[in-house]
Coordinates of C-alpha atoms in Angstrom, one line a residue:
Chain A
X1 CA -25.9 -8.0 -11.5
X2 CA -27.0 -11.3 -9.4
X3 CA -23.6 -12.9 -9.1
X4 CA -22.7 -13.0 -5.5
X5 CA -18.8 -14.9 -6.1
X6 CA -16.6 -14.3 -8.2
X7 CA -13.2 -17.0 -9.3
X8 CA -10.8 -18.5 -11.4
X9 CA -11.1 -21.2 -13.4
X10 CA -8.2 -23.1 -15.7
X11 CA -10.6 -23.4 -18.4
X12 CA -11.7 -22.0 -21.2
X13 CA -14.3 -18.9 -20.9
X14 CA -16.8 -18.3 -24.4
X15 CA -20.8 -17.9 -24.6
X16 CA -22.3 -21.8 -24.0
X17 CA -19.3 -22.5 -22.9
X18 CA -19.8 -24.5 -20.3
X19 CA -17.1 -25.1 -17.3
X20 CA -16.2 -27.9 -15.2
X21 CA -15.7 -27.9 -11.3
X22 CA -13.4 -30.1 -9.4
X23 CA -13.9 -31.9 -5.6
X24 CA -12.1 -27.8 -3.7
X25 CA -14.7 -25.7 -5.8
X26 CA -17.6 -27.5 -5.4
X27 CA -17.3 -28.0 -1.9
X28 CA -16.9 -23.6 -2.2
X29 CA -19.7 -23.0 -4.2
X30 CA -22.2 -25.7 -3.3
X31 CA -21.9 -26.1 0.0
X32 CA -20.0 -23.0 1.8
X33 CA -21.7 -20.7 -0.4
X34 CA -24.8 -22.6 -1.1
X35 CA -25.8 -22.2 -5.1
X36 CA -28.0 -23.9 -6.2
X37 CA -29.0 -24.3 -9.5
X38 CA -29.2 -21.5 -11.7
X39 CA -27.2 -19.3 -9.7
X40 CA -25.0 -16.7 -11.4
X41 CA -21.2 -17.0 -11.0
X42 CA -19.0 -14.7 -12.5
X43 CA -15.9 -16.1 -14.1
X44 CA -12.7 -15.6 -14.9
X45 CA -9.7 -16.9 -16.4
X46 CA -6.5 -13.7 -16.8
X47 CA -7.7 -15.1 -21.0
X48 CA -11.3 -14.3 -21.7
X49 CA -12.3 -11.4 -19.3
X50 CA -15.1 -12.0 -17.1
X51 CA -18.4 -14.5 -17.5
X52 CA -21.4 -14.5 -16.5
X53 CA -22.4 -18.3 -15.9
X54 CA -25.0 -20.1 -14.0
X55 CA -24.8 -23.2 -12.5
X56 CA -26.0 -26.0 -15.2
X57 CA -25.6 -29.1 -11.8
X58 CA -24.4 -28.9 -8.5
X59 CA -22.3 -31.9 -7.0
X60 CA -20.7 -33.0 -4.2
X61 CA -17.8 -33.3 -5.5
X62 CA -18.1 -31.5 -8.8
X63 CA -20.8 -29.1 -10.9
X64 CA -20.4 -27.6 -13.5
X65 CA -21.1 -24.1 -14.8
X66 CA -22.5 -22.8 -18.5
X67 CA -21.0 -19.3 -19.7
X68 CA -24.0 -16.7 -20.3
X69 CA -22.7 -13.1 -20.8
X70 CA -19.7 -11.8 -20.4
X71 CA -19.4 -9.2 -18.7
X72 CA -16.2 -7.8 -18.7
X73 CA -12.9 -7.4 -21.1
X74 CA -9.9 -8.4 -20.5
X75 CA -7.7 -5.8 -19.5
X76 CA -4.2 -7.1 -19.9
X77 CA -1.6 -5.4 -18.1
X78 CA 1.2 -3.4 -19.3
X79 CA 4.1 -5.4 -20.2
X80 CA 5.8 -3.9 -16.4
X81 CA 7.3 -6.6 -14.4
X82 CA 7.9 -6.5 -10.5
X83 CA 11.5 -7.4 -9.0
X84 CA 10.9 -7.3 -5.0
X85 CA 12.8 -9.4 -2.1
X86 CA 10.8 -11.1 0.1
X87 CA 10.6 -9.5 3.2
X88 CA 7.7 -10.7 6.2
X89 CA 4.9 -13.1 5.7
X90 CA 2.3 -10.3 6.0
X91 CA 4.0 -7.3 4.2
X92 CA 4.9 -10.3 1.0
X93 CA 1.3 -10.8 0.5
X94 CA 0.3 -7.1 0.6
X95 CA 3.0 -7.0 -2.1
X96 CA 1.7 -9.6 -4.1
X97 CA -1.5 -8.5 -3.2
X98 CA -1.1 -4.6 -4.3
X99 CA 1.0 -5.4 -7.5
X100 CA -2.5 -7.7 -8.5
X101 CA -5.0 -4.3 -8.2
X102 CA -2.0 -2.0 -9.7
X103 CA -1.9 -3.8 -12.6
X104 CA 1.6 -6.4 -13.2
X105 CA 2.6 -8.3 -15.5
X106 CA 5.0 -10.7 -14.3
X107 CA 6.5 -10.7 -10.1
X108 CA 9.4 -11.8 -9.7
X109 CA 10.3 -12.4 -6.0
X110 CA 14.4 -12.4 -5.9
X111 CA 16.6 -13.7 -2.9
X112 CA 19.6 -11.1 -2.1
X113 CA 22.1 -10.1 0.9
X114 CA 19.3 -9.2 3.4
X115 CA 16.7 -11.6 2.6
X116 CA 14.8 -12.8 5.5
X117 CA 15.5 -15.9 4.3
X118 CA 12.0 -17.9 5.7
X119 CA 11.1 -20.8 2.8
X120 CA 9.5 -19.2 -0.3
X121 CA 6.3 -20.8 -0.7
X122 CA 5.8 -20.7 -4.3
X123 CA 2.0 -22.8 -4.8
X124 CA 1.0 -20.8 -1.7
X125 CA 1.8 -16.7 -3.4
X126 CA 0.8 -18.7 -6.5
X127 CA -2.6 -19.4 -4.8
X128 CA -2.7 -15.9 -3.2
X129 CA -2.4 -13.5 -6.7
X130 CA -5.1 -15.8 -7.8
X131 CA -6.8 -14.7 -4.4
X132 CA -6.6 -10.5 -5.4
X133 CA -7.7 -11.6 -8.4
X134 CA -10.5 -13.1 -7.5
X135 CA -11.0 -10.5 -4.9
X136 CA -10.5 -7.2 -6.9
X137 CA -13.0 -7.3 -10.1
X138 CA -8.9 -7.9 -12.4
X139 CA -9.6 -10.2 -15.5
X140 CA -5.7 -11.1 -15.3
X141 CA -3.6 -12.9 -14.0
X142 CA 0.9 -11.8 -13.5
X143 CA 2.6 -14.2 -14.3
X144 CA 4.5 -15.2 -10.8
X145 CA 8.1 -16.4 -11.4
X146 CA 10.5 -19.2 -9.7
X147 CA 12.1 -17.3 -7.2
X148 CA 16.2 -16.6 -8.1
X149 CA 19.4 -15.0 -6.8
X150 CA 19.0 -10.9 -7.7
X151 CA 22.2 -11.3 -9.2
X152 CA 21.0 -14.2 -11.3
X153 CA 17.8 -12.9 -13.2
X154 CA 20.5 -9.0 -13.5
X155 CA 22.9 -11.7 -15.5
X156 CA 20.0 -12.8 -17.9
X157 CA 18.1 -9.4 -18.4
X158 CA 15.8 -9.7 -21.1
X159 CA 17.3 -6.4 -24.5
X160 CA 15.2 -4.0 -24.5
X161 CA 13.7 -3.6 -20.4
X162 CA 14.7 -0.8 -18.5
X163 CA 14.7 -1.8 -14.9
X164 CA 13.9 1.3 -12.5
X165 CA 15.3 0.5 -9.0
X166 CA 13.3 2.2 -6.2
X167 CA 17.0 2.7 -4.0
X168 CA 15.9 3.3 -0.4
X169 CA 19.4 5.8 0.0
X170 CA 18.0 8.2 -2.5
X171 CA 15.9 8.8 0.2
X172 CA 15.7 12.6 1.2
X173 CA 18.7 13.5 -1.3
X174 CA 18.7 15.4 -4.2
X175 CA 20.3 15.7 -7.7
X176 CA 23.4 12.7 -8.2
X177 CA 21.2 9.4 -8.6
X178 CA 18.2 10.9 -7.3
X179 CA 15.9 11.8 -10.1
X180 CA 13.3 12.9 -9.4
X181 CA 10.2 10.1 -8.8
X182 CA 8.1 11.2 -12.4
X183 CA 11.6 12.0 -14.9
X184 CA 12.7 9.6 -17.3
X185 CA 9.7 7.1 -16.5
X186 CA 10.2 5.6 -19.6
X187 CA 6.9 3.5 -21.1
X188 CA 7.0 -0.7 -21.6
X189 CA 8.4 -3.3 -21.5
X190 CA 10.1 -1.6 -18.3
X191 CA 11.0 -3.6 -14.3
X192 CA 10.4 -2.6 -11.2
X193 CA 12.8 -3.4 -8.4
X194 CA 12.5 -2.9 -4.3
X195 CA 14.5 -4.7 -2.4
X196 CA 14.1 -6.1 1.4
X197 CA 13.7 -3.8 4.5
X198 CA 17.7 -4.1 5.2
X199 CA 18.3 -2.3 1.8
X200 CA 20.5 -3.6 -0.4
X201 CA 24.3 -4.3 0.1
X202 CA 27.6 -2.4 -0.7
X203 CA 28.1 -4.9 -3.7
X204 CA 24.6 -5.3 -5.1
X205 CA 24.6 -1.4 -5.2
X206 CA 28.1 -1.6 -6.7
X207 CA 26.0 -4.1 -9.9
X208 CA 22.7 -2.7 -9.9
X209 CA 25.0 0.8 -10.7
X210 CA 27.0 -0.4 -13.0
X211 CA 24.4 -2.6 -15.7
X212 CA 22.8 -0.3 -18.8
X213 CA 19.7 -1.1 -18.0
X214 CA 19.4 -0.8 -14.8
X215 CA 17.9 3.7 -13.2
X216 CA 17.3 5.0 -9.9
X217 CA 13.7 6.1 -9.2
X218 CA 13.2 8.5 -5.9
X219 CA 10.3 7.3 -4.0
X220 CA 10.3 10.8 -2.4
X221 CA 12.3 12.6 1.2
X222 CA 11.2 9.8 3.8
X223 CA 12.2 6.0 4.3
X224 CA 9.6 3.5 2.8
X225 CA 8.9 -0.2 4.1
X226 CA 9.6 -2.7 1.0
X227 CA 5.9 -3.1 1.1
X228 CA 5.5 0.8 0.5
X229 CA 8.0 1.3 -1.8
X230 CA 6.7 -1.3 -4.3
X231 CA 3.1 0.6 -4.4
X232 CA 5.3 3.3 -5.0
X233 CA 6.9 2.6 -7.1
X234 CA 3.7 0.8 -9.1
X235 CA 1.6 3.8 -9.0
X236 CA 4.0 6.4 -9.9
X237 CA 5.4 4.5 -13.4
X238 CA 1.3 3.8 -13.9
X239 CA 0.7 7.5 -14.0
X240 CA 3.6 8.0 -15.9
X241 CA 4.0 5.4 -18.9
X242 CA 1.6 2.6 -18.5
X243 CA -2.7 1.6 -18.8
X244 CA -2.9 5.2 -15.3
X245 CA -2.2 8.1 -18.8
Chain B
X1 CA 25.0 4.8 15.1
X2 CA 24.9 2.8 18.0
X3 CA 21.0 3.6 18.7
X4 CA 18.8 0.6 18.3
X5 CA 15.8 2.1 19.7
X6 CA 13.4 4.4 17.6
X7 CA 10.8 6.3 20.3
X8 CA 8.9 8.9 20.1
X9 CA 8.2 11.0 23.8
X10 CA 6.2 14.3 24.3
X11 CA 8.9 16.4 25.6
X12 CA 11.7 19.2 24.3
X13 CA 13.9 17.9 23.1
X14 CA 18.1 19.7 22.5
X15 CA 21.2 19.7 23.6
X16 CA 21.4 18.8 27.4
X17 CA 17.4 18.2 27.2
X18 CA 16.7 15.6 29.5
X19 CA 13.9 13.4 28.9
X20 CA 12.1 11.9 31.5
X21 CA 10.7 8.3 31.1
X22 CA 7.4 6.9 32.3
X23 CA 6.7 3.4 33.2
X24 CA 6.1 1.8 30.6
X25 CA 8.6 3.2 28.2
X26 CA 10.8 2.1 31.4
X27 CA 10.4 -1.5 30.7
X28 CA 10.6 -1.4 27.0
X29 CA 14.0 0.7 27.2
X30 CA 15.6 -1.2 30.4
X31 CA 13.9 -4.7 30.8
X32 CA 12.4 -5.7 27.3
X33 CA 15.3 -3.8 24.9
X34 CA 18.1 -4.8 28.3
X35 CA 19.6 -0.8 27.4
X36 CA 22.1 0.1 30.3
X37 CA 23.0 3.5 31.5
X38 CA 25.3 4.8 28.6
X39 CA 23.5 3.2 25.8
X40 CA 21.8 5.5 22.7
X41 CA 18.7 6.2 21.6
X42 CA 16.4 7.8 18.8
X43 CA 14.3 9.8 19.7
X44 CA 11.9 12.2 18.1
X45 CA 8.5 14.0 19.4
X46 CA 7.4 15.6 16.6
X47 CA 8.4 19.1 16.6
X48 CA 12.2 19.7 17.0
X49 CA 13.5 16.4 14.5
X50 CA 15.6 13.3 15.2
X51 CA 18.2 13.6 18.8
X52 CA 20.8 10.7 20.1
X53 CA 20.3 10.7 23.2
X54 CA 22.4 8.4 26.5
X55 CA 20.4 7.0 29.2
X56 CA 21.7 8.6 32.1
X57 CA 19.2 6.9 34.9
X58 CA 17.4 3.3 34.4
X59 CA 15.0 2.5 36.9
X60 CA 12.2 -0.2 37.1
X61 CA 9.9 2.4 36.3
X62 CA 11.0 5.8 35.3
X63 CA 14.0 6.6 34.2
X64 CA 16.7 9.6 32.1
X65 CA 17.8 10.0 28.9
X66 CA 20.5 12.7 28.3
X67 CA 20.1 14.8 24.4
X68 CA 23.5 14.4 22.4
X69 CA 23.2 15.8 19.7
X70 CA 20.5 16.2 16.5
X71 CA 20.6 13.3 14.1
X72 CA 17.8 14.7 11.3
X73 CA 16.1 18.1 11.1
X74 CA 12.7 17.7 11.2
X75 CA 10.5 16.8 8.6
X76 CA 7.4 18.5 8.4
X77 CA 5.1 17.0 5.2
X78 CA 2.9 18.7 2.7
X79 CA -0.4 20.6 4.6
X80 CA -2.2 17.7 3.4
X81 CA -4.9 15.4 4.8
X82 CA -6.0 12.1 5.1
X83 CA -9.5 11.8 5.1
X84 CA -10.9 7.9 5.0
X85 CA -13.6 5.5 6.1
X86 CA -12.1 3.0 8.6
X87 CA -12.2 -0.9 6.5
X88 CA -10.8 -3.8 8.5
X89 CA -9.1 -3.6 11.5
X90 CA -5.5 -4.6 9.4
X91 CA -7.0 -3.1 6.7
X92 CA -7.4 0.5 8.3
X93 CA -4.5 0.1 10.8
X94 CA -2.5 -0.1 7.0
X95 CA -4.2 3.1 5.5
X96 CA -3.3 4.8 8.9
X97 CA 0.6 4.0 8.1
X98 CA 1.0 4.5 5.0
X99 CA -0.1 7.6 5.4
X100 CA 3.1 8.5 8.0
X101 CA 5.3 6.7 5.8
X102 CA 4.0 9.4 2.1
X103 CA 4.2 12.1 4.8
X104 CA 0.1 13.8 5.4
X105 CA -0.7 16.6 7.9
X106 CA -3.7 15.1 9.5
X107 CA -5.6 12.0 9.3
X108 CA -9.1 12.4 9.1
X109 CA -11.5 9.3 10.1
X110 CA -15.1 10.0 8.4
X111 CA -18.0 7.9 8.4
X112 CA -19.9 7.1 5.7
X113 CA -23.2 5.2 4.4
X114 CA -21.3 2.4 3.9
X115 CA -18.8 1.9 6.0
X116 CA -18.4 -1.0 8.1
X117 CA -19.7 -0.2 11.6
X118 CA -16.8 -1.2 14.1
X119 CA -16.3 0.9 16.8
X120 CA -13.5 3.6 15.9
X121 CA -11.4 3.2 18.9
X122 CA -9.2 6.3 18.4
X123 CA -6.5 5.6 20.8
X124 CA -6.3 2.7 19.3
X125 CA -5.3 4.4 16.6
X126 CA -3.2 6.8 18.0
X127 CA -1.1 4.3 19.1
X128 CA -0.7 3.6 15.6
X129 CA 0.1 6.7 14.4
X130 CA 3.3 6.6 16.8
X131 CA 4.3 3.3 15.8
X132 CA 4.2 3.6 12.6
X133 CA 6.0 7.3 13.1
X134 CA 8.6 5.0 15.5
X135 CA 8.7 3.1 12.7
X136 CA 9.3 4.6 9.8
X137 CA 12.2 7.4 10.7
X138 CA 9.5 10.1 10.6
X139 CA 10.0 13.1 12.7
X140 CA 6.6 14.5 12.0
X141 CA 3.1 12.9 13.9
X142 CA 0.5 13.4 11.7
X143 CA -3.0 14.5 14.2
X144 CA -5.7 12.0 14.1
X145 CA -9.0 14.2 14.2
X146 CA -11.9 12.1 15.8
X147 CA -14.3 9.9 13.5
X148 CA -16.9 12.0 12.7
X149 CA -19.7 11.9 9.3
X150 CA -18.4 12.8 6.3
X151 CA -21.1 15.3 5.8
X152 CA -21.0 17.1 8.9
X153 CA -16.9 16.7 8.3
X154 CA -18.2 18.7 4.6
X155 CA -20.5 21.0 5.8
X156 CA -16.8 22.4 8.0
X157 CA -15.0 22.7 5.1
X158 CA -12.3 25.8 5.1
X159 CA -11.5 27.8 2.9
X160 CA -9.0 27.3 0.7
X161 CA -8.3 23.5 0.3
X162 CA -8.8 21.4 -2.4
X163 CA -10.8 17.7 -1.7
X164 CA -9.3 15.5 -4.3
X165 CA -11.8 13.1 -4.5
X166 CA -10.4 9.2 -4.9
X167 CA -13.5 8.2 -6.7
X168 CA -13.5 4.3 -7.5
X169 CA -17.2 4.7 -9.7
X170 CA -14.3 6.2 -12.3
X171 CA -11.9 3.1 -12.6
X172 CA -12.2 2.4 -16.4
X173 CA -14.5 5.0 -17.7
X174 CA -12.8 8.1 -19.1
X175 CA -13.3 11.7 -20.3
X176 CA -16.3 13.5 -18.2
X177 CA -15.7 13.4 -14.6
X178 CA -12.4 10.6 -14.9
X179 CA -9.9 13.6 -15.2
X180 CA -6.2 11.8 -15.4
X181 CA -5.1 11.6 -12.4
X182 CA -2.1 13.6 -12.3
X183 CA -4.0 16.5 -13.9
X184 CA -5.3 19.2 -12.6
X185 CA -3.7 17.8 -8.6
X186 CA -3.0 21.1 -7.0
X187 CA -0.6 22.1 -4.2
X188 CA -1.4 21.7 -0.4
X189 CA -3.6 23.1 1.7
X190 CA -4.9 19.9 -0.3
X191 CA -6.7 17.1 1.1
X192 CA -7.5 13.6 -0.5
X193 CA -10.7 11.3 0.5
X194 CA -11.5 7.4 -0.7
X195 CA -14.1 5.8 0.7
X196 CA -15.0 2.3 2.2
X197 CA -14.7 -1.2 0.2
X198 CA -19.6 -0.5 -0.4
X199 CA -18.6 3.1 -2.1
X200 CA -20.3 6.0 -1.4
X201 CA -23.8 6.6 -2.0
X202 CA -25.7 7.8 -4.4
X203 CA -26.7 11.2 -2.2
X204 CA -22.7 11.1 -1.5
X205 CA -21.4 10.7 -4.6
X206 CA -24.7 13.7 -5.6
X207 CA -23.1 16.1 -2.7
X208 CA -19.7 15.5 -3.5
X209 CA -20.3 16.2 -6.9
X210 CA -22.0 19.2 -5.5
X211 CA -19.3 21.5 -4.2
X212 CA -17.2 23.6 -5.7
X213 CA -13.9 22.2 -3.6
X214 CA -14.3 19.1 -4.9
X215 CA -12.2 17.1 -7.6
X216 CA -12.5 13.4 -8.9
X217 CA -9.2 12.1 -8.9
X218 CA -9.3 8.9 -11.6
X219 CA -6.9 5.9 -10.4
X220 CA -6.1 3.9 -13.6
X221 CA -9.1 1.5 -14.7
X222 CA -8.9 -0.7 -12.4
X223 CA -10.8 -1.4 -9.2
X224 CA -8.8 -0.4 -6.6
X225 CA -9.3 -1.5 -2.6
X226 CA -9.9 1.8 0.5
X227 CA -6.7 0.9 0.9
X228 CA -5.3 1.0 -1.6
X229 CA -7.0 4.2 -3.1
X230 CA -5.7 5.9 -0.3
X231 CA -2.2 4.7 -0.5
X232 CA -2.4 5.5 -5.4
X233 CA -4.1 9.2 -4.3
X234 CA -1.8 10.3 -1.6
X235 CA 1.8 8.5 -4.2
X236 CA 0.5 10.9 -7.0
X237 CA -0.5 13.9 -4.8
X238 CA 3.0 14.1 -3.8
X239 CA 4.6 13.2 -6.5
X240 CA 2.4 16.0 -8.7
X241 CA 1.8 18.8 -5.8
X242 CA 3.7 17.7 -2.7
X243 CA 7.4 17.5 -1.5
X244 CA 7.9 14.0 -3.6
X245 CA 8.9 17.0 -6.0

């Protein structure tokens, strides 16, 4: 493979398909990466798999790439959502990046009682999702929902989707709410919920415990940071019920 | 619990035990955190669990803490090692931090053919291990081995310890070397090996394939970054064979 660059584009991909390139991507491809006509680029759009394309026209502010051959089919993730409370900046980026790598269909940022409320910059996080997909070789790009209060997301919860609640309070406990991490995990459609650094409030815990679609999930005997809990829960779910089986 | 600070100390802890505090910790406790005599501090040393101590003497360059009561027993991890190739700075820190959270006994940095060879700063990473333990509530501090070439570590491999090799090349494959992530995982003593960003060389792969104690481990159909592979492998091992069961 002679392609050094892997790029997300929001255009159809297929044999012989011409893909127009706008100012930002033209700058990156032709000025930063110095790709000349004939150079290979890997493209994906989240729907048509990954394609090898060649530079057909390299302008200062625009260009054209021509799709040559599919290099990878689309690998769609299971219908798994990740609900997470935004934490500190790099750690939120980390949750987003790892969720893309591990394979989720939808990311749902939720605010909770103890969420550190920096402003949620949706556009920036959409860019993180795309960047993570570009860098890890993903052919699918998870949907990023707008940020909403947890209670509101739970209120409009869709039928038939179980919600696995990675409950920090279960660390070190056994029995009762503390079902083992790998038992009772069921297949898609499903969702995982991880809280903020401060955990959930008593009110939120009571709400979660009372909902029929919520299942507490235990993640070992140690206290995990929010982003570690997110990754651990995704890995366990993927291995037990998802496409890692 | 009125203690806001959690500190690692390299001294015995027990009821009534006096713990001497040196210049750096005195500065942190009494100047930065402004703890006065009588204030509570949580202490752990990796051996005696976690203790609530009270400031007995708060000097500019030294002080004394008095252990009052054990707040948590020692939670030792399973006898699991993590062998990892140093990657870029923050991602290496991340591997170290997450391994402490998830529970390993020993961290073994190894150099490989494609290791990006920044100088390995052992002291700095020992500090990261301790910091991670302080922040995640761990009572155990994993041992950090000195960096060594992978081939050398494999040459002196101890009897009876299986090595699970998170082989990037198995992503997307099934059968053959690609045993499922959760089958064949056996209990401690064990070790996990993850490679650098560029993966292992053909020579290294041949070496690993030829060793009787090496077992390839498949981590789903997607390509994972080195640090994600480390976390995923640790989680799967802990859930299948470790103390997350």
